[in-house]
CSV table of N, CA, C and O in Angstrom, one decimal:
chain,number,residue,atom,x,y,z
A,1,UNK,N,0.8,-1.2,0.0
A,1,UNK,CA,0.0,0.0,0.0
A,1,UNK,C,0.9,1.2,0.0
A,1,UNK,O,1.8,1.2,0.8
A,2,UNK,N,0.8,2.3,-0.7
A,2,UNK,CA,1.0,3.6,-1.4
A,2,UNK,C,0.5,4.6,-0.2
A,2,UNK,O,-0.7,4.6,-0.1
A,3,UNK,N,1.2,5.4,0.6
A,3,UNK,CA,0.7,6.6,1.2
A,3,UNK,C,1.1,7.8,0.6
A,3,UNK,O,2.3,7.8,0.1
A,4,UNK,N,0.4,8.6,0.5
A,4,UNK,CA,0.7,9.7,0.0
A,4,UNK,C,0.9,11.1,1.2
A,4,UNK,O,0.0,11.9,1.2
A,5,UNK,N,2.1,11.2,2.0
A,5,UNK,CA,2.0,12.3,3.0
A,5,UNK,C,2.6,13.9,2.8
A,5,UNK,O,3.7,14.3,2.7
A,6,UNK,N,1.7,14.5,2.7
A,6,UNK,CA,2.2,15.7,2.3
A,6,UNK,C,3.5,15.9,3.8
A,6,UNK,O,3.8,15.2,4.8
A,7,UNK,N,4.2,17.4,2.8
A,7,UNK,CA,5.4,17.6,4.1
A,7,UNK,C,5.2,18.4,5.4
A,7,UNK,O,6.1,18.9,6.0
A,8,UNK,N,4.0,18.5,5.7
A,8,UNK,CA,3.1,18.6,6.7
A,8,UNK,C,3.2,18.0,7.4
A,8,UNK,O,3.9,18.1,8.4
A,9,UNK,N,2.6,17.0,7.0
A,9,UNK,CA,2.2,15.2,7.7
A,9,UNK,C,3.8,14.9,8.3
A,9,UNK,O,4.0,14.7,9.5
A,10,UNK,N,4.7,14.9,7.5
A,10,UNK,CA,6.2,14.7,7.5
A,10,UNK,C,6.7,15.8,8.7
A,10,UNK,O,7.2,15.3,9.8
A,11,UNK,N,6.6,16.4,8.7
A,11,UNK,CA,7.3,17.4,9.7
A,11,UNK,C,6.7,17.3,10.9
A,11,UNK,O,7.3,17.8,11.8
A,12,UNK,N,4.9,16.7,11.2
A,12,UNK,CA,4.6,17.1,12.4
A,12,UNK,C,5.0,15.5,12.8
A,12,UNK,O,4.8,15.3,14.0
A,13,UNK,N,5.4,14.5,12.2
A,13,UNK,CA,5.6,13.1,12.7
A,13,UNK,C,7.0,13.4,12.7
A,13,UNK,O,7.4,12.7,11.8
A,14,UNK,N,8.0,14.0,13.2
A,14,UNK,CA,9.0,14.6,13.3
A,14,UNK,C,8.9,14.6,14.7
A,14,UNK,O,9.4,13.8,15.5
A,15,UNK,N,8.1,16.0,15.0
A,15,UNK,CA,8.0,16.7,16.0
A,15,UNK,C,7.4,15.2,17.1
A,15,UNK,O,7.9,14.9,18.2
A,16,UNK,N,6.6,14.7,16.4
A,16,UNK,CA,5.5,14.4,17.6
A,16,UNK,C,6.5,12.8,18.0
A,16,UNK,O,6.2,12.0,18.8
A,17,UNK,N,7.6,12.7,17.0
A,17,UNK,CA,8.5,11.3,17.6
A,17,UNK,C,9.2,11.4,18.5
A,17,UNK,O,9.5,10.2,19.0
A,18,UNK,N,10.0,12.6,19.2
A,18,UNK,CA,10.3,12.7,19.9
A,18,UNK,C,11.0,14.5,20.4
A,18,UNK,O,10.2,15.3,20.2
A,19,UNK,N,12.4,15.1,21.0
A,19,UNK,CA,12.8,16.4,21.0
A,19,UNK,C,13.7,16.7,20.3
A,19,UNK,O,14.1,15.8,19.5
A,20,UNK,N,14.2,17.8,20.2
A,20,UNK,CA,14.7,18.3,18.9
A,20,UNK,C,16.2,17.5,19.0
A,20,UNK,O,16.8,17.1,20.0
A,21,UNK,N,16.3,17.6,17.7
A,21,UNK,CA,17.7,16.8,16.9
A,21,UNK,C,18.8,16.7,17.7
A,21,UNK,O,19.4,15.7,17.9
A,22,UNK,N,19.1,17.8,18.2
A,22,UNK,CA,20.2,18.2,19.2
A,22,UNK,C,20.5,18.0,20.6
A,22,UNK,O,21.5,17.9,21.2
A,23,UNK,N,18.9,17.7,21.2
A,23,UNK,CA,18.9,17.5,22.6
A,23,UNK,C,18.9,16.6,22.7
A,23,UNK,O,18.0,15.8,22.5
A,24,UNK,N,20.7,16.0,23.4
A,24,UNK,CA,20.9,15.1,23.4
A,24,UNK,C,22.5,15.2,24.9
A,24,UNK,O,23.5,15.9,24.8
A,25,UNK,N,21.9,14.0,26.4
A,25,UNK,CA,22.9,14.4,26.7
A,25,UNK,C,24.4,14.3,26.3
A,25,UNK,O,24.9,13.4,25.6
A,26,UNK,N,25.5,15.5,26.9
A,26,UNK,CA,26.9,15.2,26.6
A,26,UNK,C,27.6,16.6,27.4
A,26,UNK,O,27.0,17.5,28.0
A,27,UNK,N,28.8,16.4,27.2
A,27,UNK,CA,29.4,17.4,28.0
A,27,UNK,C,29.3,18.4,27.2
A,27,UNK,O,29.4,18.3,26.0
A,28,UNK,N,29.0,19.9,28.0
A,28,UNK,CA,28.6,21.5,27.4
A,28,UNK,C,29.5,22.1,28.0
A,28,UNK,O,30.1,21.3,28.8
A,29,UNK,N,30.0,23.2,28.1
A,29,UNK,CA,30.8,24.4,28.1
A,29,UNK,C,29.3,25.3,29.2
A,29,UNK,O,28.2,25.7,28.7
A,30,UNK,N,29.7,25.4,30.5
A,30,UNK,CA,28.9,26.2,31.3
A,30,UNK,C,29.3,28.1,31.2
A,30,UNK,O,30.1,28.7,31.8
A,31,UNK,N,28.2,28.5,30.2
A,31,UNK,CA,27.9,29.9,30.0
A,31,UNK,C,28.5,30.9,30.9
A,31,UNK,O,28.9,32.0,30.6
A,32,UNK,N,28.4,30.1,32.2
A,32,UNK,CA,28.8,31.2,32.8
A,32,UNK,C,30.3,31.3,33.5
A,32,UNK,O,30.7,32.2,34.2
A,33,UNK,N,30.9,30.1,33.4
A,33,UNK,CA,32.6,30.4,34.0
A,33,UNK,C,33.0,29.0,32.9
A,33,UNK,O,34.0,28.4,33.3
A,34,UNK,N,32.6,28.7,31.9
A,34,UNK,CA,33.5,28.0,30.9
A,34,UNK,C,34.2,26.5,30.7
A,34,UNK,O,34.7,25.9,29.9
A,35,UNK,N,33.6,26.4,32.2
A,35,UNK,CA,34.3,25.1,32.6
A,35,UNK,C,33.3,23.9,31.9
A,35,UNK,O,32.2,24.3,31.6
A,36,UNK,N,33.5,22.7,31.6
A,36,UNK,CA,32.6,21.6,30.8
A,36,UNK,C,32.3,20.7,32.2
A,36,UNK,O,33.0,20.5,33.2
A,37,UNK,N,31.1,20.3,31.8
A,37,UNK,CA,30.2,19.9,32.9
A,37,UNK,C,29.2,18.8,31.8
A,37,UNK,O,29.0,19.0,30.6
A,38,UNK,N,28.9,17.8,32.4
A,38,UNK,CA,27.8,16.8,31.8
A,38,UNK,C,26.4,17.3,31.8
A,38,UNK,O,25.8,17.5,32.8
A,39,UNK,N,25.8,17.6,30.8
A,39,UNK,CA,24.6,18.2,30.5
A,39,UNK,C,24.1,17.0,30.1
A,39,UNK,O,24.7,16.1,29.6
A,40,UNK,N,22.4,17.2,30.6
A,40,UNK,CA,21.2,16.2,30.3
A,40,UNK,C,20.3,16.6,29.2
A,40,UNK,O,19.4,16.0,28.6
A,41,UNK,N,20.7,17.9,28.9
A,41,UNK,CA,20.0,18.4,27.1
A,41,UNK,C,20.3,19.6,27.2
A,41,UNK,O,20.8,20.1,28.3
A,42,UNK,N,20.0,20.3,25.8
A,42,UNK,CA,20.9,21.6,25.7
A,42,UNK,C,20.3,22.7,26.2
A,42,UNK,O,20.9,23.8,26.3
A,43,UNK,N,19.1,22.5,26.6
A,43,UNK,CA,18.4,23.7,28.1
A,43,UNK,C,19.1,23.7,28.9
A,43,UNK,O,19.1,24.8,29.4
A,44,UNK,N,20.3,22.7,29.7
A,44,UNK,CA,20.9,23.2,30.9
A,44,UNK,C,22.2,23.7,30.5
A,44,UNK,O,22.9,23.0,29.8
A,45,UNK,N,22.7,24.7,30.8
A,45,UNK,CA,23.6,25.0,29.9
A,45,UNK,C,24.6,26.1,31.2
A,45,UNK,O,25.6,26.8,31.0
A,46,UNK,N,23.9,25.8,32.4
A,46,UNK,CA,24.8,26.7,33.7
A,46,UNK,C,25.2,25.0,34.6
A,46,UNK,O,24.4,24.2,35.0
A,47,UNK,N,26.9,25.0,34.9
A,47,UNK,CA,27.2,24.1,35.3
A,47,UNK,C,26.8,23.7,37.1
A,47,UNK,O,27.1,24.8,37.7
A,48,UNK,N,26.4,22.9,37.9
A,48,UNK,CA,26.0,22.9,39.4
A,48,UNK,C,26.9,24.2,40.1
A,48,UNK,O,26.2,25.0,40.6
A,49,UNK,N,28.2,24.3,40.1
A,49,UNK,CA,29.1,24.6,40.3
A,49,UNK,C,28.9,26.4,40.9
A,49,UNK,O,29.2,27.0,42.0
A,50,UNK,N,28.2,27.1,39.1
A,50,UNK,CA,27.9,28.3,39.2
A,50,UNK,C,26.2,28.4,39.7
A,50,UNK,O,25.7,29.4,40.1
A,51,UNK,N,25.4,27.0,39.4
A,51,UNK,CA,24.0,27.7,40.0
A,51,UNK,C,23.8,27.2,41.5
A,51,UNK,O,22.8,27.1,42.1
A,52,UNK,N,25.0,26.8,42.0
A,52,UNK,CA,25.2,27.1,43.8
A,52,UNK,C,25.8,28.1,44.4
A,52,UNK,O,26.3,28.2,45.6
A,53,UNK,N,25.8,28.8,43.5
A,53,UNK,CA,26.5,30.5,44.0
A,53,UNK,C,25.4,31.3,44.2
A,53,UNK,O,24.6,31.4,43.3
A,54,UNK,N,25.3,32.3,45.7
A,54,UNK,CA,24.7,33.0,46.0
A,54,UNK,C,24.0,33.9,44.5
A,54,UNK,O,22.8,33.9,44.3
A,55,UNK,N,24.9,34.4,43.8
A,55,UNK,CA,25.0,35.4,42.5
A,55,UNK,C,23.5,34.6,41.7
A,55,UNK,O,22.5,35.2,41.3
A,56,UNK,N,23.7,33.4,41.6
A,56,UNK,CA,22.9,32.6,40.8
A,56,UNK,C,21.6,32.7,41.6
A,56,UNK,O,20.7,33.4,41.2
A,57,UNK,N,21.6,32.0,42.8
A,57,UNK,CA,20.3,32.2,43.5
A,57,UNK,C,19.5,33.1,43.5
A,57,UNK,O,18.3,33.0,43.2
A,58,UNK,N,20.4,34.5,44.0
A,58,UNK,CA,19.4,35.7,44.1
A,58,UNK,C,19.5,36.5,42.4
A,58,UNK,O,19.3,37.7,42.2
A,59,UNK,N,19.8,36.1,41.9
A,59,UNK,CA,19.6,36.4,40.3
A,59,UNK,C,20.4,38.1,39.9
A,59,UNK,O,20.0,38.9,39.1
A,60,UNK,N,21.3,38.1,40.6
A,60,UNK,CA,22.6,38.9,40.7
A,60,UNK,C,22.8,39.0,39.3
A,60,UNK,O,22.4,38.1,38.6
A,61,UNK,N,23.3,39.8,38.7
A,61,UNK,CA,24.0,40.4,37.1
A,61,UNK,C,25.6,40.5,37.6
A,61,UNK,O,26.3,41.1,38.4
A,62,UNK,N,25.9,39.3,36.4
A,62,UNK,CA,27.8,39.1,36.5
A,62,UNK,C,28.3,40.2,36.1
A,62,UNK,O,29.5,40.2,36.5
A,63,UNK,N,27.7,41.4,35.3
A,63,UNK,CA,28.5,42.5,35.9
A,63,UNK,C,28.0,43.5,35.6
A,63,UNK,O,27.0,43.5,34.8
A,64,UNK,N,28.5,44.9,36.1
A,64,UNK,CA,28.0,45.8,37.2
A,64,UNK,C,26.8,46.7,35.7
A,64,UNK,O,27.1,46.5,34.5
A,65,UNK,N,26.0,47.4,35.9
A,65,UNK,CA,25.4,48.0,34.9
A,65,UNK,C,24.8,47.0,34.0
A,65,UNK,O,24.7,47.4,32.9
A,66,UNK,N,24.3,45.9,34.3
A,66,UNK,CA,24.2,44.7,33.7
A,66,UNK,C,22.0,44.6,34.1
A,66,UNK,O,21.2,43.8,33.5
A,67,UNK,N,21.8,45.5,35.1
A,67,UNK,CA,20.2,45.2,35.7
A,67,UNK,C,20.7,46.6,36.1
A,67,UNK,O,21.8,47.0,36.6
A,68,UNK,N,19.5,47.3,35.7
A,68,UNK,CA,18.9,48.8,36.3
A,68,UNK,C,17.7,49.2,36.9
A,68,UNK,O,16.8,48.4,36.3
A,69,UNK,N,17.2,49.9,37.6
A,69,UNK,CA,16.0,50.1,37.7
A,69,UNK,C,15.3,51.6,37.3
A,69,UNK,O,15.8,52.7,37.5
A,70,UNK,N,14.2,51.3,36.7
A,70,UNK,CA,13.7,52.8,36.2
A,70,UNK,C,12.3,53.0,37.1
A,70,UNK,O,11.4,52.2,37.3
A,71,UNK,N,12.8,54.7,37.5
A,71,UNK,CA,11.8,55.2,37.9
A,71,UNK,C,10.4,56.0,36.8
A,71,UNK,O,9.4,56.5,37.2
């Protein structure tokens, strides 16, 4: 039997097989001090190391002029 799937059909049976091409675990380069750390997909991308720092927690700007507030 012959299906005929437009590239519609093709691209949402893409999506709907599983996450994107790339997200896949492996060691990443942590954004914020450089060091390589074992990532579980490419959303994590801040190593344990730097999001157990105070700076991280309370959502501190790595540097100065970096967060302002307007009156």
């Amino acid at each position: 039997m012959i299906t005929n799937k437009t590239s519609v059909d093709v691209a949402f049976s893409d999506i709907a097989c599983g996450g994107a091409f790339g997200d896949v675990p492996r060691e990443r380069p942590c954004l914020r001090c450089d060091a390589v750390f074992w990532s579980e997909g490419f959303g994590e991308r801040i190593c344990r190391r730097c999001k157990g720092l105070s700076a991280w927690r309370n959502a501190v700007p790595v540097s100065p002029g970096g967060a302002f507030r307007r009156r």
